[in-house]
Amino acid sequence: MTTTVLPSYEDAISRYEPVIGLETHVELGTATKMFCGCRTDFGAEPNTQVCPVCLALPGALPVANRAGIEATIRIGLALNCEIATWCRMARKNYFYPDMPKNFQTSQYDEPLCVDGYVDVEYEGKSYRIGIERVHLEEDTGKTLHVGGATGRIQGATESLVDYNRAGIPLVEIVTKPVPGLGALAPEIARAYVTELRDIIRSLGVSDVRMEQGSLRCDVNTSLNKPGEEWGTRTETKNVNSLRSVERAVRSEIIRQTSVLDEGGRIVQETRHFHEDRGDTSPGRSKETATDYRYFPEPDLVPIAPDPAWVAELKASLPERPSAKRARLSEEWGISAVDMQSVANAGAVELIEETIAAGASPAGARKWWMGELARRANETGVELAEVGATPAQVAALQKLVDEGKLNDKLARQVLEGVVAGEGDPAAVMAARGLEVVSDTGALTAAVDEAIAANPDIAAKIREGKVAAAGALVGAVMKATRGQADAKSVRELILQRLS
Ligand SMILES: [Zn+2]
């Protein structure tokens, strides 16, 4: 293979039009699996959450989990889909070592939900993404290749399989092809997955965490010259973060342009996205539906949701995340852009609860989007798991509002809260972090600083008040930062006037 110089993104997009499509898998957060009663806890010892049904032992028969069907219908309704009044599960036949049945129970030509849409906001404009289908299936197990350098099967000495995940309900959400986005295709792809994540999170049916694999995304990309037919698409797998969704589309547009420029042909195949390099490499050539020999699952009865039940589920859908963001940005007095960053940080509910616990919107947002977001980023945890609760953040802000803590001390108290030392008041007491408000003690510290710095004091007496900064610093140091700098400054000027 010869090394080619890749075109720039701007160059590629000036000559070709992308069409994208996204297939998203969401692992449902049901307590038990889709067709048996096994638990679904994440991180359990390998092969401890299995039974004859999900291991496909002879004679074992599946029974559908109503909660899985209900969650799928709710997702479909939230995505403005039509809900089938009658449909069936199907067997998708293929052999994979992490799939004990040698077929996946899925849906083929009779999905539970069809023909919906999601409106996605990007930089003040709205884009409608069509939803082709939302169907229910089951997850596979997990294979672990050991002994090699890369964790991949190449070079491995052994492969281990864990069936705990096999049979966990999975919902696949497939968009219609999305043409016409031009240069914004990567950004809109990311905005779509973000919106989808927020909608599903608001339904409470999945924790939708990309890093844990409960939200997984495959990105289809094709290119065509303006006015020509759509090109052959590739399907990029292993896209494990929102940022990667955007990078994967961009890198495929550049790669396909380079192939087409050289007179090459795009092969219909799956490709693997590499987080580290930001590009894709070829996987297997893509199967077509006929390769899977789909047929209706004979061991399960058809699913025929009662329209009255579906209407009930529709009426009880929660407020749409976009509507909620619009309402809250007004209530909190912040711009739509700031609201979007709050949503992206996963802080909407946390800030809401902090306000409900008594903090002002500005105070609540300051801690969650500042100190706590930084800490969550550094330690690689979700904001909700950073170690502080909304009630604690509200209590912290109250201590600041009452003048018992200044900003610097409040940060130290928060550090203690996050470290598990207790509520803010307890940390403040245990670490002795309260602002010194006792005027007697402050005056003594000021007088000491004046006595220790006669030159500076003389300057201030001569009217050079800018020199007071040095004395303020000395007092703050003497009080270990526990004085209110403004009062200290006033006191110094007063003593030297
Ligand atoms: Zn089981």
PDB file of N, CA, C and O in Angstrom, residues 65-100:
ATOM      1  N   ASN A  65     -39.467 -10.411  29.202  1.00  0.00           N
ATOM      2  CA  ASN A  65     -39.507  -9.512  30.350  1.00  0.00           C
ATOM      3  C   ASN A  65     -40.367  -8.292  29.982  1.00  0.00           C
ATOM      4  O   ASN A  65     -40.014  -7.511  29.098  1.00  0.00           O
ATOM      5  N   ARG A  66     -41.489  -8.146  30.670  1.00  0.00           N
ATOM      6  CA  ARG A  66     -42.411  -7.055  30.357  1.00  0.00           C
ATOM      7  C   ARG A  66     -41.738  -5.692  30.487  1.00  0.00           C
ATOM      8  O   ARG A  66     -41.990  -4.780  29.688  1.00  0.00           O
ATOM      9  N   ALA A  67     -40.866  -5.547  31.473  1.00  0.00           N
ATOM     10  CA  ALA A  67     -40.197  -4.248  31.687  1.00  0.00           C
ATOM     11  C   ALA A  67     -39.355  -3.853  30.474  1.00  0.00           C
ATOM     12  O   ALA A  67     -39.239  -2.673  30.143  1.00  0.00           O
ATOM     13  N   GLY A  68     -38.768  -4.855  29.797  1.00  0.00           N
ATOM     14  CA  GLY A  68     -37.958  -4.570  28.613  1.00  0.00           C
ATOM     15  C   GLY A  68     -38.818  -4.072  27.469  1.00  0.00           C
ATOM     16  O   GLY A  68     -38.438  -3.154  26.731  1.00  0.00           O
ATOM     17  N   ILE A  69     -39.985  -4.680  27.311  1.00  0.00           N
ATOM     18  CA  ILE A  69     -40.910  -4.260  26.245  1.00  0.00           C
ATOM     19  C   ILE A  69     -41.437  -2.860  26.544  1.00  0.00           C
ATOM     20  O   ILE A  69     -41.463  -1.986  25.675  1.00  0.00           O
ATOM     21  N   GLU A  70     -41.789  -2.628  27.796  1.00  0.00           N
ATOM     22  CA  GLU A  70     -42.313  -1.315  28.185  1.00  0.00           C
ATOM     23  C   GLU A  70     -41.271  -0.213  27.937  1.00  0.00           C
ATOM     24  O   GLU A  70     -41.588   0.846  27.381  1.00  0.00           O
ATOM     25  N   ALA A  71     -40.018  -0.496  28.319  1.00  0.00           N
ATOM     26  CA  ALA A  71     -38.959   0.511  28.132  1.00  0.00           C
ATOM     27  C   ALA A  71     -38.751   0.807  26.651  1.00  0.00           C
ATOM     28  O   ALA A  71     -38.565   1.965  26.257  1.00  0.00           O
ATOM     29  N   THR A  72     -38.811  -0.234  25.818  1.00  0.00           N
ATOM     30  CA  THR A  72     -38.628  -0.035  24.369  1.00  0.00           C
ATOM     31  C   THR A  72     -39.747   0.832  23.803  1.00  0.00           C
ATOM     32  O   THR A  72     -39.507   1.744  23.006  1.00  0.00           O
ATOM     33  N   ILE A  73     -40.973   0.558  24.236  1.00  0.00           N
ATOM     34  CA  ILE A  73     -42.111   1.366  23.758  1.00  0.00           C
ATOM     35  C   ILE A  73     -41.965   2.817  24.214  1.00  0.00           C
ATOM     36  O   ILE A  73     -42.203   3.751  23.444  1.00  0.00           O
ATOM     37  N   ARG A  74     -41.515   3.013  25.450  1.00  0.00           N
ATOM     38  CA  ARG A  74     -41.360   4.390  25.943  1.00  0.00           C
ATOM     39  C   ARG A  74     -40.286   5.139  25.148  1.00  0.00           C
ATOM     40  O   ARG A  74     -40.437   6.319  24.835  1.00  0.00           O
ATOM     41  N   ILE A  75     -39.190   4.418  24.809  1.00  0.00           N
ATOM     42  CA  ILE A  75     -38.151   5.053  23.982  1.00  0.00           C
ATOM     43  C   ILE A  75     -38.754   5.423  22.623  1.00  0.00           C
ATOM     44  O   ILE A  75     -38.590   6.544  22.138  1.00  0.00           O
ATOM     45  N   GLY A  76     -39.497   4.469  22.026  1.00  0.00           N
ATOM     46  CA  GLY A  76     -40.125   4.731  20.729  1.00  0.00           C
ATOM     47  C   GLY A  76     -41.050   5.936  20.790  1.00  0.00           C
ATOM     48  O   GLY A  76     -41.027   6.796  19.906  1.00  0.00           O
ATOM     49  N   LEU A  77     -41.853   6.026  21.841  1.00  0.00           N
ATOM     50  CA  LEU A  77     -42.782   7.158  21.973  1.00  0.00           C
ATOM     51  C   LEU A  77     -42.028   8.475  22.136  1.00  0.00           C
ATOM     52  O   LEU A  77     -42.389   9.493  21.539  1.00  0.00           O
ATOM     53  N   ALA A  78     -40.946   8.445  22.927  1.00  0.00           N
ATOM     54  CA  ALA A  78     -40.167   9.665  23.144  1.00  0.00           C
ATOM     55  C   ALA A  78     -39.483  10.105  21.850  1.00  0.00           C
ATOM     56  O   ALA A  78     -39.135  11.272  21.696  1.00  0.00           O
ATOM     57  N   LEU A  79     -39.287   9.148  20.922  1.00  0.00           N
ATOM     58  CA  LEU A  79     -38.676   9.485  19.632  1.00  0.00           C
ATOM     59  C   LEU A  79     -39.744   9.659  18.552  1.00  0.00           C
ATOM     60  O   LEU A  79     -39.456   9.566  17.358  1.00  0.00           O
ATOM     61  N   ASN A  80     -40.968   9.899  18.978  1.00  0.00           N
ATOM     62  CA  ASN A  80     -42.085  10.203  18.068  1.00  0.00           C
ATOM     63  C   ASN A  80     -42.385   9.087  17.077  1.00  0.00           C
ATOM     64  O   ASN A  80     -42.787   9.334  15.934  1.00  0.00           O
ATOM     65  N   CYS A  81     -42.175   7.827  17.484  1.00  0.00           N
ATOM     66  CA  CYS A  81     -42.407   6.690  16.590  1.00  0.00           C
ATOM     67  C   CYS A  81     -43.849   6.197  16.678  1.00  0.00           C
ATOM     68  O   CYS A  81     -44.568   6.482  17.631  1.00  0.00           O
ATOM     69  N   GLU A  82     -44.226   5.431  15.648  1.00  0.00           N
ATOM     70  CA  GLU A  82     -45.465   4.669  15.727  1.00  0.00           C
ATOM     71  C   GLU A  82     -45.145   3.349  16.402  1.00  0.00           C
ATOM     72  O   GLU A  82     -44.101   2.752  16.141  1.00  0.00           O
ATOM     73  N   ILE A  83     -46.062   2.890  17.253  1.00  0.00           N
ATOM     74  CA  ILE A  83     -45.836   1.648  17.983  1.00  0.00           C
ATOM     75  C   ILE A  83     -46.649   0.536  17.316  1.00  0.00           C
ATOM     76  O   ILE A  83     -47.853   0.705  17.078  1.00  0.00           O
ATOM     77  N   ALA A  84     -45.983  -0.566  17.023  1.00  0.00           N
ATOM     78  CA  ALA A  84     -46.668  -1.686  16.366  1.00  0.00           C
ATOM     79  C   ALA A  84     -47.765  -2.234  17.273  1.00  0.00           C
ATOM     80  O   ALA A  84     -47.613  -2.270  18.492  1.00  0.00           O
ATOM     81  N   THR A  85     -48.870  -2.646  16.671  1.00  0.00           N
ATOM     82  CA  THR A  85     -49.914  -3.259  17.489  1.00  0.00           C
ATOM     83  C   THR A  85     -49.686  -4.770  17.589  1.00  0.00           C
ATOM     84  O   THR A  85     -50.298  -5.446  18.405  1.00  0.00           O
ATOM     85  N   TRP A  86     -48.804  -5.276  16.739  1.00  0.00           N
ATOM     86  CA  TRP A  86     -48.517  -6.713  16.733  1.00  0.00           C
ATOM     87  C   TRP A  86     -47.144  -6.906  16.108  1.00  0.00           C
ATOM     88  O   TRP A  86     -46.872  -6.381  15.021  1.00  0.00           O
ATOM     89  N   CYS A  87     -46.262  -7.583  16.771  1.00  0.00           N
ATOM     90  CA  CYS A  87     -44.962  -7.859  16.158  1.00  0.00           C
ATOM     91  C   CYS A  87     -44.330  -9.089  16.805  1.00  0.00           C
ATOM     92  O   CYS A  87     -44.832  -9.609  17.793  1.00  0.00           O
ATOM     93  N   ARG A  88     -43.259  -9.545  16.190  1.00  0.00           N
ATOM     94  CA  ARG A  88     -42.617 -10.757  16.692  1.00  0.00           C
ATOM     95  C   ARG A  88     -41.117 -10.557  16.877  1.00  0.00           C
ATOM     96  O   ARG A  88     -40.506  -9.712  16.227  1.00  0.00           O
ATOM     97  N   MET A  89     -40.555 -11.388  17.731  1.00  0.00           N
ATOM     98  CA  MET A  89     -39.101 -11.468  17.833  1.00  0.00           C
ATOM     99  C   MET A  89     -38.641 -12.394  16.704  1.00  0.00           C
ATOM    100  O   MET A  89     -39.424 -13.190  16.181  1.00  0.00           O
ATOM    101  N   ALA A  90     -37.364 -12.244  16.323  1.00  0.00           N
ATOM    102  CA  ALA A  90     -36.831 -13.085  15.252  1.00  0.00           C
ATOM    103  C   ALA A  90     -35.471 -13.642  15.670  1.00  0.00           C
ATOM    104  O   ALA A  90     -34.810 -13.084  16.546  1.00  0.00           O
ATOM    105  N   ARG A  91     -35.097 -14.740  15.055  1.00  0.00           N
ATOM    106  CA  ARG A  91     -33.754 -15.284  15.292  1.00  0.00           C
ATOM    107  C   ARG A  91     -32.805 -14.760  14.237  1.00  0.00           C
ATOM    108  O   ARG A  91     -33.060 -14.894  13.039  1.00  0.00           O
ATOM    109  N   LYS A  92     -31.705 -14.163  14.684  1.00  0.00           N
ATOM    110  CA  LYS A  92     -30.657 -13.688  13.776  1.00  0.00           C
ATOM    111  C   LYS A  92     -29.514 -14.678  13.940  1.00  0.00           C
ATOM    112  O   LYS A  92     -28.870 -14.729  14.997  1.00  0.00           O
ATOM    113  N   ASN A  93     -29.332 -15.496  12.919  1.00  0.00           N
ATOM    114  CA  ASN A  93     -28.412 -16.628  13.063  1.00  0.00           C
ATOM    115  C   ASN A  93     -26.985 -16.292  12.693  1.00  0.00           C
ATOM    116  O   ASN A  93     -26.703 -15.907  11.558  1.00  0.00           O
ATOM    117  N   TYR A  94     -26.095 -16.409  13.655  1.00  0.00           N
ATOM    118  CA  TYR A  94     -24.665 -16.340  13.362  1.00  0.00           C
ATOM    119  C   TYR A  94     -23.912 -16.949  14.524  1.00  0.00           C
ATOM    120  O   TYR A  94     -24.424 -17.020  15.637  1.00  0.00           O
ATOM    121  N   PHE A  95     -22.720 -17.396  14.247  1.00  0.00           N
ATOM    122  CA  PHE A  95     -21.929 -18.024  15.291  1.00  0.00           C
ATOM    123  C   PHE A  95     -20.912 -17.046  15.838  1.00  0.00           C
ATOM    124  O   PHE A  95     -20.178 -16.423  15.092  1.00  0.00           O
ATOM    125  N   TYR A  96     -20.889 -16.914  17.144  1.00  0.00           N
ATOM    126  CA  TYR A  96     -19.900 -16.093  17.820  1.00  0.00           C
ATOM    127  C   TYR A  96     -19.677 -16.752  19.164  1.00  0.00           C
ATOM    128  O   TYR A  96     -20.638 -17.176  19.808  1.00  0.00           O
ATOM    129  N   PRO A  97     -18.435 -16.899  19.617  1.00  0.00           N
ATOM    130  CA  PRO A  97     -18.209 -17.620  20.872  1.00  0.00           C
ATOM    131  C   PRO A  97     -18.865 -16.983  22.092  1.00  0.00           C
ATOM    132  O   PRO A  97     -19.129 -17.660  23.084  1.00  0.00           O
ATOM    133  N   ASP A  98     -19.135 -15.672  22.023  1.00  0.00           N
ATOM    134  CA  ASP A  98     -19.754 -15.038  23.191  1.00  0.00           C
ATOM    135  C   ASP A  98     -21.284 -15.068  23.116  1.00  0.00           C
ATOM    136  O   ASP A  98     -21.961 -14.426  23.894  1.00  0.00           O
ATOM    137  N   MET A  99     -21.814 -15.826  22.160  1.00  0.00           N
ATOM    138  CA  MET A  99     -23.260 -15.916  22.023  1.00  0.00           C
ATOM    139  C   MET A  99     -23.681 -17.378  22.096  1.00  0.00           C
ATOM    140  O   MET A  99     -23.652 -18.089  21.096  1.00  0.00           O
ATOM    141  N   PRO A 100     -24.045 -17.846  23.290  1.00  0.00           N
ATOM    142  CA  PRO A 100     -24.216 -19.281  23.496  1.00  0.00           C
ATOM    143  C   PRO A 100     -25.286 -19.939  22.629  1.00  0.00           C
ATOM    144  O   PRO A 100     -25.187 -21.121  22.311  1.00  0.00           O
TER     145      PRO A 100
END
